[in-house]
Short mmCIF file of C-alpha atoms and ligand atoms in Angstrom, two decimals:
data_model
loop_
_atom_site.label_atom_id
_atom_site.label_comp_id
_atom_site.label_asym_id
_atom_site.label_seq_id
_atom_site.Cartn_x
_atom_site.Cartn_y
_atom_site.Cartn_z
CA MET A 1 -9.00 12.76 4.84
CA ILE A 2 -11.06 10.34 2.77
CA PRO A 3 -10.41 10.87 -0.98
CA LYS A 4 -13.39 12.29 -2.90
CA LYS A 5 -13.59 9.27 -5.17
CA ILE A 6 -15.02 6.41 -3.15
CA SER A 7 -16.78 3.69 -5.09
CA LEU A 8 -20.32 2.48 -4.67
CA ARG A 9 -18.75 -0.58 -3.11
CA PRO A 10 -18.22 0.80 0.38
CA GLY A 11 -14.74 1.73 1.48
CA LEU A 12 -12.97 1.41 -1.88
CA ALA A 13 -11.18 4.18 -3.78
CA THR A 14 -12.06 4.14 -7.49
CA GLU A 15 -9.26 6.20 -8.95
CA THR A 16 -5.59 6.82 -8.59
CA ASP A 17 -3.25 9.28 -10.28
CA PHE A 18 -0.49 6.69 -10.10
CA PRO A 19 0.71 6.02 -13.68
CA VAL A 20 0.16 2.57 -15.19
CA ASN A 21 2.85 1.37 -17.60
CA ALA A 22 1.71 -0.61 -20.66
CA ASP A 23 5.25 -1.48 -21.83
CA PRO A 24 6.45 -5.04 -21.21
CA PHE A 25 7.73 -5.41 -17.65
CA LEU A 26 10.76 -7.38 -18.88
CA ASP A 27 11.96 -4.37 -20.94
CA LYS A 28 12.81 -2.63 -17.68
CA TYR A 29 13.29 -5.39 -15.09
CA LYS A 30 14.69 -8.90 -14.79
CA PHE A 31 13.67 -11.51 -12.25
CA VAL A 32 16.36 -12.63 -9.81
CA GLY A 33 16.42 -15.01 -6.88
CA THR A 34 13.48 -17.10 -5.84
CA GLU A 35 9.83 -16.34 -5.22
CA LEU A 36 9.39 -14.10 -2.16
CA GLY A 37 5.90 -15.24 -1.28
CA ARG A 38 2.34 -15.70 -2.46
CA GLY A 39 -1.12 -15.00 -1.11
CA ARG A 40 -4.68 -15.32 -2.35
CA PHE A 41 -4.25 -13.89 -5.83
CA ALA A 42 -0.69 -12.60 -5.86
CA VAL A 43 2.73 -14.03 -6.56
CA VAL A 44 5.62 -11.88 -5.34
CA LYS A 45 9.08 -12.22 -6.93
CA GLN A 46 12.38 -10.44 -6.50
CA CYS A 47 13.47 -8.38 -9.50
CA VAL A 48 16.14 -5.86 -10.52
CA GLU A 49 15.52 -2.61 -12.38
CA LEU A 50 17.87 -2.71 -15.38
CA SER A 51 18.50 1.06 -15.50
CA SER A 52 19.44 1.47 -11.82
CA GLY A 53 20.48 -2.03 -10.66
CA ARG A 54 18.11 -1.60 -7.68
CA THR A 55 16.24 -4.58 -6.28
CA PHE A 56 12.43 -4.53 -5.97
CA ALA A 57 9.59 -6.93 -5.25
CA ALA A 58 7.18 -7.54 -8.15
CA LYS A 59 3.65 -8.40 -6.93
CA ARG A 60 1.68 -9.86 -9.84
CA LEU A 61 -2.09 -9.81 -9.46
CA ARG A 62 -4.56 -11.46 -11.79
CA LYS A 63 -7.29 -9.11 -13.03
CA ARG A 64 -9.88 -11.89 -13.29
CA ARG A 65 -10.55 -13.88 -10.16
CA ARG A 66 -13.22 -16.53 -9.79
CA GLY A 67 -14.68 -15.32 -13.10
CA GLU A 68 -14.99 -11.69 -11.96
CA ASP A 69 -13.19 -8.57 -13.21
CA CYS A 70 -11.16 -7.39 -10.20
CA ARG A 71 -9.15 -4.58 -11.80
CA ALA A 72 -10.99 -2.10 -9.55
CA ASP A 73 -9.65 -3.87 -6.44
CA ILE A 74 -6.10 -3.50 -7.74
CA ILE A 75 -6.69 0.21 -8.49
CA HIS A 76 -7.90 0.53 -4.89
CA GLU A 77 -4.74 -1.19 -3.55
CA MET A 78 -2.63 1.21 -5.65
CA ALA A 79 -4.57 4.23 -4.35
CA VAL A 80 -4.04 3.14 -0.74
CA LEU A 81 -0.31 2.55 -1.30
CA GLU A 82 -0.04 5.96 -2.94
CA LEU A 83 -1.80 7.60 0.00
CA ALA A 84 0.58 5.83 2.43
CA ARG A 85 3.76 6.73 0.53
CA THR A 86 5.01 9.12 3.23
CA CYS A 87 4.68 6.55 6.01
CA PRO A 88 8.07 4.88 6.64
CA HIS A 89 6.48 1.70 8.02
CA ILE A 90 4.27 0.95 5.02
CA VAL A 91 5.79 -0.57 1.89
CA THR A 92 6.43 1.91 -0.94
CA LEU A 93 4.98 1.53 -4.44
CA HIS A 94 7.56 2.29 -7.14
CA GLU A 95 5.85 1.51 -10.46
CA VAL A 96 2.92 -0.42 -11.99
CA PHE A 97 2.71 -2.51 -15.18
CA GLU A 98 -0.46 -3.80 -16.83
CA THR A 99 -1.12 -6.51 -19.43
CA SER A 100 -4.43 -7.88 -20.68
CA SER A 101 -4.49 -10.48 -17.88
CA ASP A 102 -2.67 -8.97 -14.90
CA MET A 103 -1.16 -6.01 -13.13
CA THR A 104 2.27 -6.01 -11.53
CA LEU A 105 2.99 -3.70 -8.60
CA ILE A 106 6.71 -2.94 -8.27
CA LEU A 107 7.24 -2.52 -4.54
CA GLU A 108 10.15 -1.64 -2.29
CA TYR A 109 12.03 -4.91 -1.65
CA VAL A 110 11.84 -5.80 2.04
CA ALA A 111 14.79 -8.14 2.44
CA GLY A 112 14.03 -9.80 5.80
CA GLY A 113 10.71 -11.27 4.61
CA ASP A 114 7.59 -11.67 6.70
CA ILE A 115 7.57 -12.52 10.42
CA PHE A 116 5.46 -15.69 10.20
CA GLU A 117 8.41 -17.97 11.02
CA GLN A 118 9.41 -16.00 14.11
CA CYS A 119 5.78 -16.10 15.31
CA ALA A 120 5.63 -19.89 14.83
CA ALA A 121 9.21 -20.65 15.96
CA VAL A 122 9.75 -23.84 17.93
CA GLU A 123 13.30 -22.98 19.00
CA ASP A 124 13.83 -19.93 21.23
CA ASP A 125 16.73 -18.64 19.14
CA GLU A 126 14.47 -18.44 16.05
CA ALA A 127 11.89 -16.33 17.87
CA PHE A 128 11.91 -12.63 18.71
CA SER A 129 13.49 -11.60 21.99
CA ALA A 130 11.36 -9.85 24.62
CA THR A 131 13.18 -6.60 23.81
CA ASP A 132 12.65 -6.87 20.02
CA VAL A 133 8.88 -7.07 20.33
CA PRO A 134 8.01 -3.65 21.83
CA ARG A 135 10.32 -1.91 19.35
CA LEU A 136 8.73 -3.73 16.40
CA ILE A 137 5.16 -3.32 17.68
CA ARG A 138 5.79 0.41 18.08
CA GLN A 139 6.66 0.55 14.37
CA VAL A 140 3.56 -1.48 13.46
CA LEU A 141 1.50 0.99 15.50
CA LEU A 142 3.05 3.97 13.72
CA GLY A 143 1.97 2.43 10.40
CA VAL A 144 -1.50 1.58 11.74
CA ALA A 145 -1.93 5.07 13.28
CA PHE A 146 -1.00 6.61 9.92
CA LEU A 147 -3.71 4.58 8.17
CA HIS A 148 -6.28 5.37 10.87
CA ASP A 149 -5.46 9.10 10.63
CA HIS A 150 -6.44 8.78 6.96
CA ALA A 151 -9.71 7.00 7.81
CA LEU A 152 -8.33 3.68 6.57
CA ALA A 153 -8.44 0.31 8.29
CA HIS A 154 -5.93 -2.31 7.06
CA LEU A 155 -8.17 -5.28 7.98
CA ASP A 156 -5.58 -7.98 7.34
CA LEU A 157 -2.86 -7.36 9.90
CA LYS A 158 -1.18 -10.72 10.52
CA PRO A 159 2.38 -12.10 10.63
CA GLU A 160 2.41 -12.83 6.85
CA ASN A 161 1.73 -9.14 6.10
CA ILE A 162 4.35 -7.72 8.48
CA LEU A 163 7.81 -7.66 6.92
CA LEU A 164 11.28 -6.88 8.25
CA THR A 165 14.01 -4.97 6.41
CA GLN A 166 16.46 -7.59 7.74
CA THR A 167 16.06 -10.79 9.73
CA ARG A 168 18.97 -10.93 12.20
CA PRO A 169 19.13 -8.82 14.16
CA PRO A 170 15.55 -7.83 13.29
CA GLY A 171 15.50 -4.65 11.20
CA ASP A 172 12.56 -2.31 10.76
CA ILE A 173 8.91 -3.01 10.00
CA ARG A 174 7.13 -2.59 6.69
CA ILE A 175 3.41 -3.34 6.56
CA VAL A 176 2.36 -4.87 3.22
CA ASP A 177 -0.80 -6.13 1.50
CA LEU A 178 -3.18 -3.19 1.52
CA GLY A 179 -5.63 -4.91 -0.83
CA LEU A 180 -8.23 -5.44 1.89
CA ALA A 181 -7.84 -1.97 3.45
CA ARG A 182 -11.11 -0.03 3.54
CA PHE A 183 -12.02 3.62 4.04
CA ILE A 184 -14.20 3.87 7.13
CA GLN A 185 -16.92 6.43 6.52
CA PRO A 186 -18.77 7.72 9.59
CA ASP A 187 -22.12 7.72 7.80
CA HIS A 188 -21.76 4.25 6.34
CA ARG A 189 -21.65 1.06 8.37
CA LEU A 190 -19.25 -1.36 6.74
CA HIS A 191 -19.95 -5.08 7.11
CA GLU A 192 -17.72 -7.50 5.27
CA MET A 193 -16.47 -11.00 5.85
CA ILE A 194 -12.93 -9.89 5.24
CA GLY A 195 -9.47 -10.91 6.36
CA THR A 196 -8.10 -14.22 7.54
CA GLN A 197 -10.15 -16.46 9.77
CA GLN A 198 -7.80 -17.34 12.61
CA TYR A 199 -6.92 -13.68 13.15
CA ALA A 200 -10.43 -12.28 12.62
CA ALA A 201 -11.90 -9.91 15.19
CA PRO A 202 -15.20 -10.91 16.89
CA GLU A 203 -17.14 -8.20 14.96
CA ILE A 204 -16.02 -9.69 11.64
CA LEU A 205 -17.26 -13.16 12.58
CA ASP A 206 -20.48 -11.72 14.07
CA PHE A 207 -21.05 -9.55 10.96
CA GLU A 208 -21.08 -6.41 13.11
CA PRO A 209 -19.69 -3.10 11.74
CA ILE A 210 -15.99 -3.00 10.89
CA SER A 211 -13.92 -0.04 12.06
CA THR A 212 -10.34 0.99 12.75
CA ALA A 213 -10.77 -0.85 16.09
CA THR A 214 -10.76 -4.09 14.07
CA ASP A 215 -7.05 -3.48 13.38
CA MET A 216 -6.47 -3.03 17.10
CA TRP A 217 -7.78 -6.55 17.79
CA ASN A 218 -5.32 -7.81 15.18
CA THR A 219 -2.51 -5.82 16.78
CA GLY A 220 -3.32 -7.59 20.07
CA VAL A 221 -3.24 -11.01 18.37
CA LEU A 222 0.00 -10.10 16.60
CA THR A 223 1.69 -8.94 19.81
CA TYR A 224 0.60 -12.12 21.59
CA MET A 225 1.96 -14.28 18.76
CA MET A 226 5.28 -12.41 18.63
CA LEU A 227 5.77 -13.01 22.35
CA LYS A 228 4.12 -16.43 22.87
CA ARG A 229 4.34 -18.08 19.42
CA GLU A 230 0.74 -19.28 19.55
CA LEU A 231 -2.76 -17.89 19.06
CA PRO A 232 -4.41 -16.36 22.15
CA PHE A 233 -7.57 -18.47 22.00
CA ALA A 234 -8.36 -21.32 24.31
CA VAL A 235 -9.43 -23.89 21.71
CA GLU A 236 -8.51 -27.53 21.49
CA GLU A 237 -8.58 -27.89 17.71
CA ASP A 238 -7.54 -25.46 15.01
CA ASP A 239 -10.89 -25.61 13.24
CA LYS A 240 -12.59 -24.31 16.40
CA VAL A 241 -10.65 -21.05 16.36
CA CYS A 242 -13.55 -19.09 14.85
CA LEU A 243 -15.86 -20.34 17.54
CA GLY A 244 -13.26 -19.42 20.16
CA ILE A 245 -13.11 -15.88 18.84
CA SER A 246 -16.82 -15.26 18.37
CA GLN A 247 -17.58 -16.70 21.81
CA PHE A 248 -14.73 -14.56 23.06
CA ASN A 249 -12.90 -17.52 24.47
CA VAL A 250 -9.70 -15.54 24.91
CA ASP A 251 -7.39 -17.04 27.49
CA HIS A 252 -6.83 -14.21 29.98
CA SER A 253 -5.68 -16.53 32.78
CA PRO A 254 -2.66 -15.42 34.84
CA GLU A 255 -0.75 -18.58 33.75
CA THR A 256 -1.05 -17.48 30.12
CA PHE A 257 0.74 -14.27 30.90
CA GLU A 258 3.15 -15.54 33.55
CA ASP A 259 6.15 -15.66 31.20
CA ILE A 260 5.69 -12.13 29.83
CA SER A 261 6.06 -8.80 31.60
CA SER A 262 3.07 -7.24 33.36
CA ASN A 263 3.35 -4.25 31.01
CA ALA A 264 3.17 -6.53 27.96
CA ALA A 265 0.19 -8.41 29.47
CA ASP A 266 -1.60 -5.12 30.17
CA PHE A 267 -0.93 -3.94 26.60
CA ILE A 268 -2.40 -7.15 25.11
CA ARG A 269 -5.40 -7.09 27.48
CA SER A 270 -6.24 -3.55 26.34
CA LEU A 271 -6.61 -4.86 22.77
CA LEU A 272 -8.17 -8.32 23.09
CA VAL A 273 -11.46 -6.80 24.19
CA LYS A 274 -14.69 -8.00 22.59
CA ALA A 275 -16.44 -4.60 22.24
CA PRO A 276 -14.55 -2.62 19.53
CA GLN A 277 -15.32 0.73 21.23
CA ASP A 278 -13.60 -0.45 24.42
CA ARG A 279 -10.29 -1.37 22.74
CA ALA A 280 -7.29 0.93 23.02
CA THR A 281 -6.68 3.04 19.91
CA ALA A 282 -3.37 3.14 18.03
CA GLU A 283 -2.58 6.54 19.55
CA GLU A 284 -3.34 5.26 23.07
CA CYS A 285 -1.16 2.19 22.47
CA LEU A 286 1.72 4.39 21.31
CA ALA A 287 1.72 5.99 24.78
CA HIS A 288 1.66 2.63 26.63
CA PRO A 289 4.55 2.18 29.11
CA TRP A 290 5.41 -1.26 27.67
CA LEU A 291 6.73 0.39 24.51
CA PHE A 292 9.12 2.48 26.57
CA ALA A 293 10.12 0.00 29.29
CA ASP A 294 13.42 -0.85 27.62
CA LEU A 295 14.14 2.69 26.56
CA VAL A 296 14.13 4.31 29.99
CA SER A 297 17.14 2.52 31.50
CA PRO A 298 19.85 5.11 32.25
CA SER A 299 22.12 3.76 29.51
CA ASN A 300 19.33 4.24 26.98
CA GLN A 301 18.28 7.82 27.67
CA LEU A 302 19.31 8.82 24.18
CA ILE A 303 17.00 6.29 22.55
CA LEU A 304 14.07 7.56 24.59
CA ALA A 305 14.83 11.13 23.58
CA SER A 306 14.87 10.23 19.88
CA ALA A 307 11.77 8.03 20.21
CA GLU A 308 9.87 10.97 21.63
CA GLN A 309 11.06 13.38 18.97
CA PRO A 310 7.99 14.18 16.83
CA SER A 311 8.73 13.41 13.21
CA GLY A 312 6.51 14.78 10.46
CA GLU A 313 6.34 11.42 8.74
CA GLU A 314 5.74 9.27 11.76
CA THR A 315 3.12 11.28 13.61
CA ASP A 316 1.49 12.27 11.31
CA SER A 317 -4.13 -12.71 0.45
CA SER A 318 -5.50 -13.74 2.64
CA GLU A 319 -8.47 -15.96 2.15
CA GLN A 320 -12.07 -14.85 2.46
CA ILE A 321 -13.43 -16.00 5.75
CA SER A 322 -15.38 -19.17 5.88
CA CYS A 323 -16.02 -20.64 9.25
P1 ADP B 1 -1.52 -11.23 -1.02
O1 ADP B 1 -2.31 -9.98 -1.24
O2 ADP B 1 -1.77 -12.24 -2.10
O3 ADP B 1 -1.64 -11.80 0.36
P2 ADP B 1 1.01 -10.04 -0.22
O4 ADP B 1 1.15 -8.63 -0.63
O5 ADP B 1 0.65 -10.30 1.19
O6 ADP B 1 0.02 -10.79 -1.21
O7 ADP B 1 2.37 -10.83 -0.55
C1 ADP B 1 2.48 -12.25 -0.34
C2 ADP B 1 3.79 -12.54 0.39
O8 ADP B 1 4.90 -12.08 -0.42
C3 ADP B 1 3.96 -11.82 1.74
O9 ADP B 1 3.39 -12.59 2.79
C4 ADP B 1 5.49 -11.72 1.86
O10 ADP B 1 6.03 -12.94 2.36
C5 ADP B 1 5.95 -11.55 0.40
N1 ADP B 1 6.12 -10.12 0.06
C6 ADP B 1 5.13 -9.25 -0.25
N2 ADP B 1 5.60 -8.01 -0.50
C7 ADP B 1 6.95 -8.10 -0.36
C8 ADP B 1 8.02 -7.12 -0.47
N3 ADP B 1 7.76 -5.86 -0.81
N4 ADP B 1 9.29 -7.54 -0.23
C9 ADP B 1 9.54 -8.84 0.11
N5 ADP B 1 8.58 -9.78 0.24
C10 ADP B 1 7.29 -9.43 0.00
MG1 MG B 2 -0.85 -11.13 2.26
#
């Protein structure tokens, strides 16, 4: 359900019950290791909680950005993380600290880092195997379906925001970066130039209404990249990607799909569809045979049985676009 408190800015929560700590962060934590990553306004560093010795990721966000007070956006990100706390495939928020200039979100530490390198790998042994991908995409879909069940669209699903609990062999998925997530209200058409340009859905670039189907386009792009290690658009130069997407220049040729299974190709084709209403939903994708192809071999009957077991929890940065 959509929380009662939605701001005048469409799709944003205005309040959260999550406590904000005004004590100095370094009274309770120390930084260790190197920087984990950075996005549009955030720097993420590894840290250890002094009382427990547990490792976390500290995401520091500036409250003023481009001369504007953006505290409300951080409150929104906290509210979304709080709402998603029961979903095992979305990163967990542990604690929040605030100073006069910034807020620091203490997040579950996801040790394997994001999957950008695997999606851009030149060498085969650095990329995902064909059997890793359906297992990982199923976990992404469980996270996405959870958000959609709560009337939320993530709107920035891309390799940099999909993390693994361990790298080799690939562990489990945690979706991060819920700062651009928006509540989709049936009576309010949401138009925003939001997300990251090379992954943007056609409706974003055409300034048509955004919906949960926007995430399904991104899931199609993500799946394609995890399998093929390139973007699915037939463009000659990188700076023409936006044009490729808005003109729907998606390469659906048989040669493009010849090195992946027909089930995987069918799955991707059901998502890289220009009209948002014609794309498969997260629930429909979760029933797609590709996700089960490797689970139904006789030696894997047990995995299929556990995958089908309903679990209460499971059923249930980026730059502004300028193209
Ligand atoms: P932004 O909103 O600025 O894009 P993100 O939340 O996406 O910030 O974090 C930036 C990068 O930091 C991610 O792409 C990822 O590589 C790394 N990162 C973020 N959260 C975690 C985490 N909980 N554990 C480990 N690394 C993380
Ligand atoms: Mg990000």
